[in-house]
């Protein structure tokens, strides 16, 4: 970076959204005239998508992605991916009173999945078929949606996306109930898709689980060399095109003059200038702390109100566990994308009620835990990841900063609780084989992402916080964008393309929400 240089675009944050934004810009501009600079506060890019090593064990934060090939082709990135071909997910439904466990296996492939469900649950075969076919058609309608629809686009949407229009305001539960599926196990299976967005089915916007379900059924993948391949490859390509990275550098202010972007101010006091800024950090952090709500209020009161009302997603706990070579993880069926151990029924709804009160609602009668075995894909020393949502920020940050001993005690207490469940229902004698245990808490997520609430999945997709009701990417400040339309690697890479499309008036995606090559 040269002193006094003015950039075509400055991107704040080097996660998937920021990397994709910067690379898409680089692919579409002459960087000698309109250079791009990506600023990241950490020493490396990737944000929430990263891999880390502890005592020779390699862990990933992320676990599973849908097919991204069209986006990766556009970005000019090649990543070796393993496709889960058999069961890509297993759900262990536990009755905590009797310790009875029912295992539900979800095979890959839309048609295989449908056939298996219809055969297994003949009483609901018609209802299952209707639900899956309707949902598939609704998912495909996403290709006809525009990001910033004009009046004529809105009329076209009514014709081309009737299912989305009809169900846009519905929660998944409201939507699902219309199909009359009564088999508990089938309800259990579909609720797990809702919980992938860390919201219960009675609160999540229907279109989110429908999209997660359809995209993952089309194919669930994991990078064979670890998730940090994403940042490494995008970074390499960005730099090869002449894009610039400024690591270990924190943006503290977004500079605005007369309603227009002028640049950013760094923690060391330096200012860097540009006519376009794309912020990819937590929108509350960007718009309230870095810009200032008063500035937004002056320009657009409605947008300012929306910023205030935005609900961020919950936080999480994560256990990264390195084990010895004496457990045969493959024999336990762990070579699949995801395992969920759950007390089922309305467990996640009730866990969420506790979360909303600032409590951790897990107990011996109610739990919901994801278990993954990355090493069966990436090789290396055998390891496991245990994922837990919803967890509130609570006093985790406070404890970590002011009472580290109590912080450690609290996180170990919860880790023991979750290991107990995995040991009891999935991996017998797990404890005896543990070599390394690394525990992430909401304080970990708050620190790495900069999100004041340690939110792991960005703005939560409630019906009044998603789609048409989402905080818009184009802010009222000329030249400032915040492309945060849905969480996940797929959504974030796509968002980077969408925001460039907006700046370039449809050059990349013709204003569409989904990319069609
Ligand atoms: C534990 C976990 C597991 C997940 N698993 C999956 C999964 O299996 N599949 C999937 O598709 N998705 C998964 N996700 C979601 C996915 O990882 C995220 O949606 C996505 O990575 C978010 O990318 P982002 O670039 O929008 O934000 P982030 O990754 O949060 O990136 C923001 C970046 O901004 C930087 N930053 C913050 N403040 C500043 C500042 N002031 N100045 C400069 N830089 C700053 C941060 O350091 C960070 O690098 C998971 C998320 C978590 C946390």
PDB file of N, CA and C in Angstrom, residues 23 40 51 68 83 86 91 114 139 174 176 200 210 214 246 274 293 322 426 457 464 486:
ATOM      1  N   UNK A  23     -11.927 -10.331  -4.879  1.00  0.00           N
ATOM      2  CA  UNK A  23     -11.517 -11.065  -6.090  1.00  0.00           C
ATOM      3  C   UNK A  23     -12.453 -10.743  -7.257  1.00  0.00           C
ATOM      4  N   UNK A  40      -7.786  -6.670   6.802  1.00  0.00           N
ATOM      5  CA  UNK A  40      -8.181  -7.729   7.742  1.00  0.00           C
ATOM      6  C   UNK A  40      -7.438  -7.517   9.070  1.00  0.00           C
ATOM      7  N   UNK A  51      -8.706 -23.247   9.425  1.00  0.00           N
ATOM      8  CA  UNK A  51      -8.215 -24.517   9.980  1.00  0.00           C
ATOM      9  C   UNK A  51      -7.131 -24.141  10.975  1.00  0.00           C
ATOM     10  N   UNK A  68     -20.366 -25.824  -4.852  1.00  0.00           N
ATOM     11  CA  UNK A  68     -20.024 -24.417  -5.116  1.00  0.00           C
ATOM     12  C   UNK A  68     -19.360 -24.271  -6.479  1.00  0.00           C
ATOM     13  N   UNK A  83     -16.976 -35.537  -1.960  1.00  0.00           N
ATOM     14  CA  UNK A  83     -18.441 -35.544  -1.937  1.00  0.00           C
ATOM     15  C   UNK A  83     -18.910 -36.703  -1.060  1.00  0.00           C
ATOM     16  N   UNK A  86     -22.769 -41.665   0.361  1.00  0.00           N
ATOM     17  CA  UNK A  86     -23.781 -42.528   0.982  1.00  0.00           C
ATOM     18  C   UNK A  86     -24.714 -41.672   1.819  1.00  0.00           C
ATOM     19  N   UNK A  91     -29.041 -38.824  12.071  1.00  0.00           N
ATOM     20  CA  UNK A  91     -29.633 -38.158  13.239  1.00  0.00           C
ATOM     21  C   UNK A  91     -29.876 -39.228  14.301  1.00  0.00           C
ATOM     22  N   UNK A 114     -35.959 -38.864  -1.438  1.00  0.00           N
ATOM     23  CA  UNK A 114     -37.431 -38.899  -1.517  1.00  0.00           C
ATOM     24  C   UNK A 114     -37.931 -40.344  -1.526  1.00  0.00           C
ATOM     25  N   UNK A 139     -37.447 -23.799  -4.316  1.00  0.00           N
ATOM     26  CA  UNK A 139     -35.995 -23.564  -4.273  1.00  0.00           C
ATOM     27  C   UNK A 139     -35.501 -23.104  -5.659  1.00  0.00           C
ATOM     28  N   UNK A 174     -44.829 -23.174   9.993  1.00  0.00           N
ATOM     29  CA  UNK A 174     -46.107 -22.828   9.342  1.00  0.00           C
ATOM     30  C   UNK A 174     -46.178 -23.443   7.944  1.00  0.00           C
ATOM     31  N   UNK A 176     -44.351 -26.060   6.745  1.00  0.00           N
ATOM     32  CA  UNK A 176     -44.302 -27.531   6.800  1.00  0.00           C
ATOM     33  C   UNK A 176     -45.657 -28.109   7.193  1.00  0.00           C
ATOM     34  N   UNK A 200     -34.963 -22.225  15.594  1.00  0.00           N
ATOM     35  CA  UNK A 200     -35.920 -23.332  15.605  1.00  0.00           C
ATOM     36  C   UNK A 200     -36.929 -23.210  14.469  1.00  0.00           C
ATOM     37  N   UNK A 210     -35.386 -24.775   3.422  1.00  0.00           N
ATOM     38  CA  UNK A 210     -35.691 -25.382   2.115  1.00  0.00           C
ATOM     39  C   UNK A 210     -34.462 -25.289   1.200  1.00  0.00           C
ATOM     40  N   UNK A 214     -32.267 -28.547  -0.035  1.00  0.00           N
ATOM     41  CA  UNK A 214     -32.124 -28.868  -1.451  1.00  0.00           C
ATOM     42  C   UNK A 214     -30.678 -28.798  -1.915  1.00  0.00           C
ATOM     43  N   UNK A 246      -4.060  -6.035   3.322  1.00  0.00           N
ATOM     44  CA  UNK A 246      -3.439  -5.390   4.477  1.00  0.00           C
ATOM     45  C   UNK A 246      -3.882  -6.181   5.703  1.00  0.00           C
ATOM     46  N   UNK A 274     -11.105   5.919  -0.657  1.00  0.00           N
ATOM     47  CA  UNK A 274     -11.745   5.186  -1.760  1.00  0.00           C
ATOM     48  C   UNK A 274     -13.161   5.721  -1.952  1.00  0.00           C
ATOM     49  N   UNK A 293     -24.740   5.804  13.938  1.00  0.00           N
ATOM     50  CA  UNK A 293     -26.161   5.755  13.582  1.00  0.00           C
ATOM     51  C   UNK A 293     -26.711   7.144  13.233  1.00  0.00           C
ATOM     52  N   UNK A 322      -8.804 -34.150  19.662  1.00  0.00           N
ATOM     53  CA  UNK A 322      -7.834 -35.052  19.025  1.00  0.00           C
ATOM     54  C   UNK A 322      -7.844 -36.372  19.782  1.00  0.00           C
ATOM     55  N   UNK A 426     -22.807 -42.100  20.914  1.00  0.00           N
ATOM     56  CA  UNK A 426     -22.188 -42.255  19.594  1.00  0.00           C
ATOM     57  C   UNK A 426     -20.818 -42.947  19.626  1.00  0.00           C
ATOM     58  N   UNK A 457     -23.676 -16.922  12.803  1.00  0.00           N
ATOM     59  CA  UNK A 457     -24.335 -17.020  11.503  1.00  0.00           C
ATOM     60  C   UNK A 457     -24.923 -15.687  11.034  1.00  0.00           C
ATOM     61  N   UNK A 464     -38.859 -11.723   9.850  1.00  0.00           N
ATOM     62  CA  UNK A 464     -38.788 -10.257   9.697  1.00  0.00           C
ATOM     63  C   UNK A 464     -37.353  -9.748   9.644  1.00  0.00           C
ATOM     64  N   UNK A 486     -27.015 -14.010   3.511  1.00  0.00           N
ATOM     65  CA  UNK A 486     -27.284 -15.260   4.231  1.00  0.00           C
ATOM     66  C   UNK A 486     -25.944 -15.820   4.690  1.00  0.00           C
TER      67      UNK A 486
END
